[in-house]
Amino acid sequence: MPRITFIQPDGSRTVLEAGEDPTVMHVGVRHNVARLPADCGGQLACASCMVDVAPAWIECVGEPGPDEGDMIEDALGSRPVGRRLSCQIQVSEALDGLEVLVPERQG
Ligand code: FES
């Protein structure tokens, strides 16, 4: 069962087991991770589920899809390296140990 670490802006870390959660967003929301409102419930319509993938994991997680990248750019005015919408990161065994940083503010 993949374990995912959510890191808050103050450096506090929460390690969570993904269980049956389909996406990284679902893992965080199910455990009430702070600063991750995910208002649209994963419909790619809110940009309030953003995370920064830890540098060591960026290649494994991959780049945002076109619509996701556009949404990030609309929210931030840029596309920071490693920034993803966590509802678009599918959980898999390959992501066991993944670390994501929750930004101070969402889009
Ligand atoms: S939860 Fe709304 S875009 Fe991810």
XYZ file of C-alpha atoms and ligand atoms in Angstrom:
111
model
C 0.000 0.000 0.000
C 1.702 3.242 -1.094
C 2.655 5.709 1.594
C 2.632 9.392 0.760
C 4.193 12.174 2.824
C 2.530 15.592 2.885
C 4.865 18.389 3.999
C 3.387 21.663 5.254
C 5.031 25.083 4.755
C 6.317 24.915 8.352
C 8.113 21.670 7.551
C 5.747 19.402 9.468
C 5.317 16.040 7.800
C 2.378 13.657 7.730
C 2.869 10.160 6.336
C -0.352 8.583 5.073
C -1.260 5.241 3.566
C -3.146 5.560 0.314
C -5.537 2.702 0.910
C -8.063 2.598 -1.933
C -7.705 6.303 -2.696
C -7.455 6.842 -6.452
C -5.388 10.039 -6.318
C -2.979 11.896 -4.070
C -5.710 14.483 -3.473
C -8.077 11.813 -2.152
C -5.396 10.607 0.278
C -4.915 14.113 1.650
C -8.586 15.032 1.855
C -9.535 11.757 3.544
C -7.042 12.594 6.295
C -7.900 16.300 6.511
C -4.481 17.510 5.393
C -4.352 21.276 5.941
C -4.250 23.703 3.000
C -5.746 21.143 0.624
C -9.415 22.095 0.209
C -9.821 20.403 -3.190
C -13.079 22.255 -3.664
C -14.210 20.587 -6.877
C -13.637 17.055 -5.637
C -11.225 16.151 -8.388
C -13.079 17.501 -11.413
C -10.120 19.579 -12.630
C -12.103 22.752 -12.034
C -10.751 24.515 -8.942
C -6.934 24.455 -8.651
C -7.262 24.196 -4.882
C -5.466 20.880 -4.635
C -2.025 22.037 -5.709
C 1.130 20.418 -4.395
C 4.807 20.703 -5.183
C 6.239 17.296 -5.907
C 9.562 16.832 -4.116
C 12.427 17.182 -6.605
C 13.471 13.533 -6.330
C 9.983 12.465 -7.398
C 9.259 14.842 -10.268
C 10.415 12.463 -12.991
C 8.485 9.531 -11.532
C 5.266 11.522 -11.110
C 5.533 13.176 -14.505
C 4.479 16.478 -15.999
C 0.982 17.978 -15.775
C -1.384 17.164 -18.599
C -2.339 20.032 -20.953
C -5.544 21.057 -19.163
C -3.912 20.697 -15.770
C -0.950 22.802 -16.847
C -3.281 25.493 -18.180
C -5.166 25.552 -14.899
C -1.959 25.932 -12.898
C -0.832 28.749 -15.162
C -4.209 30.480 -14.879
C -3.991 30.298 -11.085
C -0.355 31.306 -10.682
C 0.639 33.084 -13.871
C 3.385 30.513 -14.358
C 4.052 26.792 -14.262
C 6.538 26.124 -11.462
C 8.597 22.963 -11.898
C 7.044 20.150 -9.892
C 3.742 21.947 -9.312
C 0.817 19.570 -9.868
C -2.859 19.318 -9.123
C -2.916 16.435 -6.681
C -6.261 15.214 -8.017
C -4.467 14.439 -11.266
C -1.755 12.294 -9.680
C -2.967 8.708 -9.750
C -1.881 6.573 -6.823
C 0.153 3.510 -7.731
C 2.721 1.285 -6.056
C 5.365 3.165 -8.029
C 4.612 6.200 -5.863
C 5.311 4.447 -2.562
C 7.380 6.959 -0.575
C 6.242 9.993 -2.574
C 6.752 13.356 -0.887
C 4.669 16.391 -1.791
C 4.817 19.889 -0.340
C 1.533 21.675 0.270
C 1.835 25.338 -0.734
C 1.036 28.189 1.617
C -1.852 29.251 -0.620
C -3.969 27.469 -3.210
C -5.146 28.860 -6.524
S -9.677 19.084 -6.670
Fe -10.291 20.685 -8.006
S -8.737 20.723 -9.534
Fe -8.099 19.168 -8.143
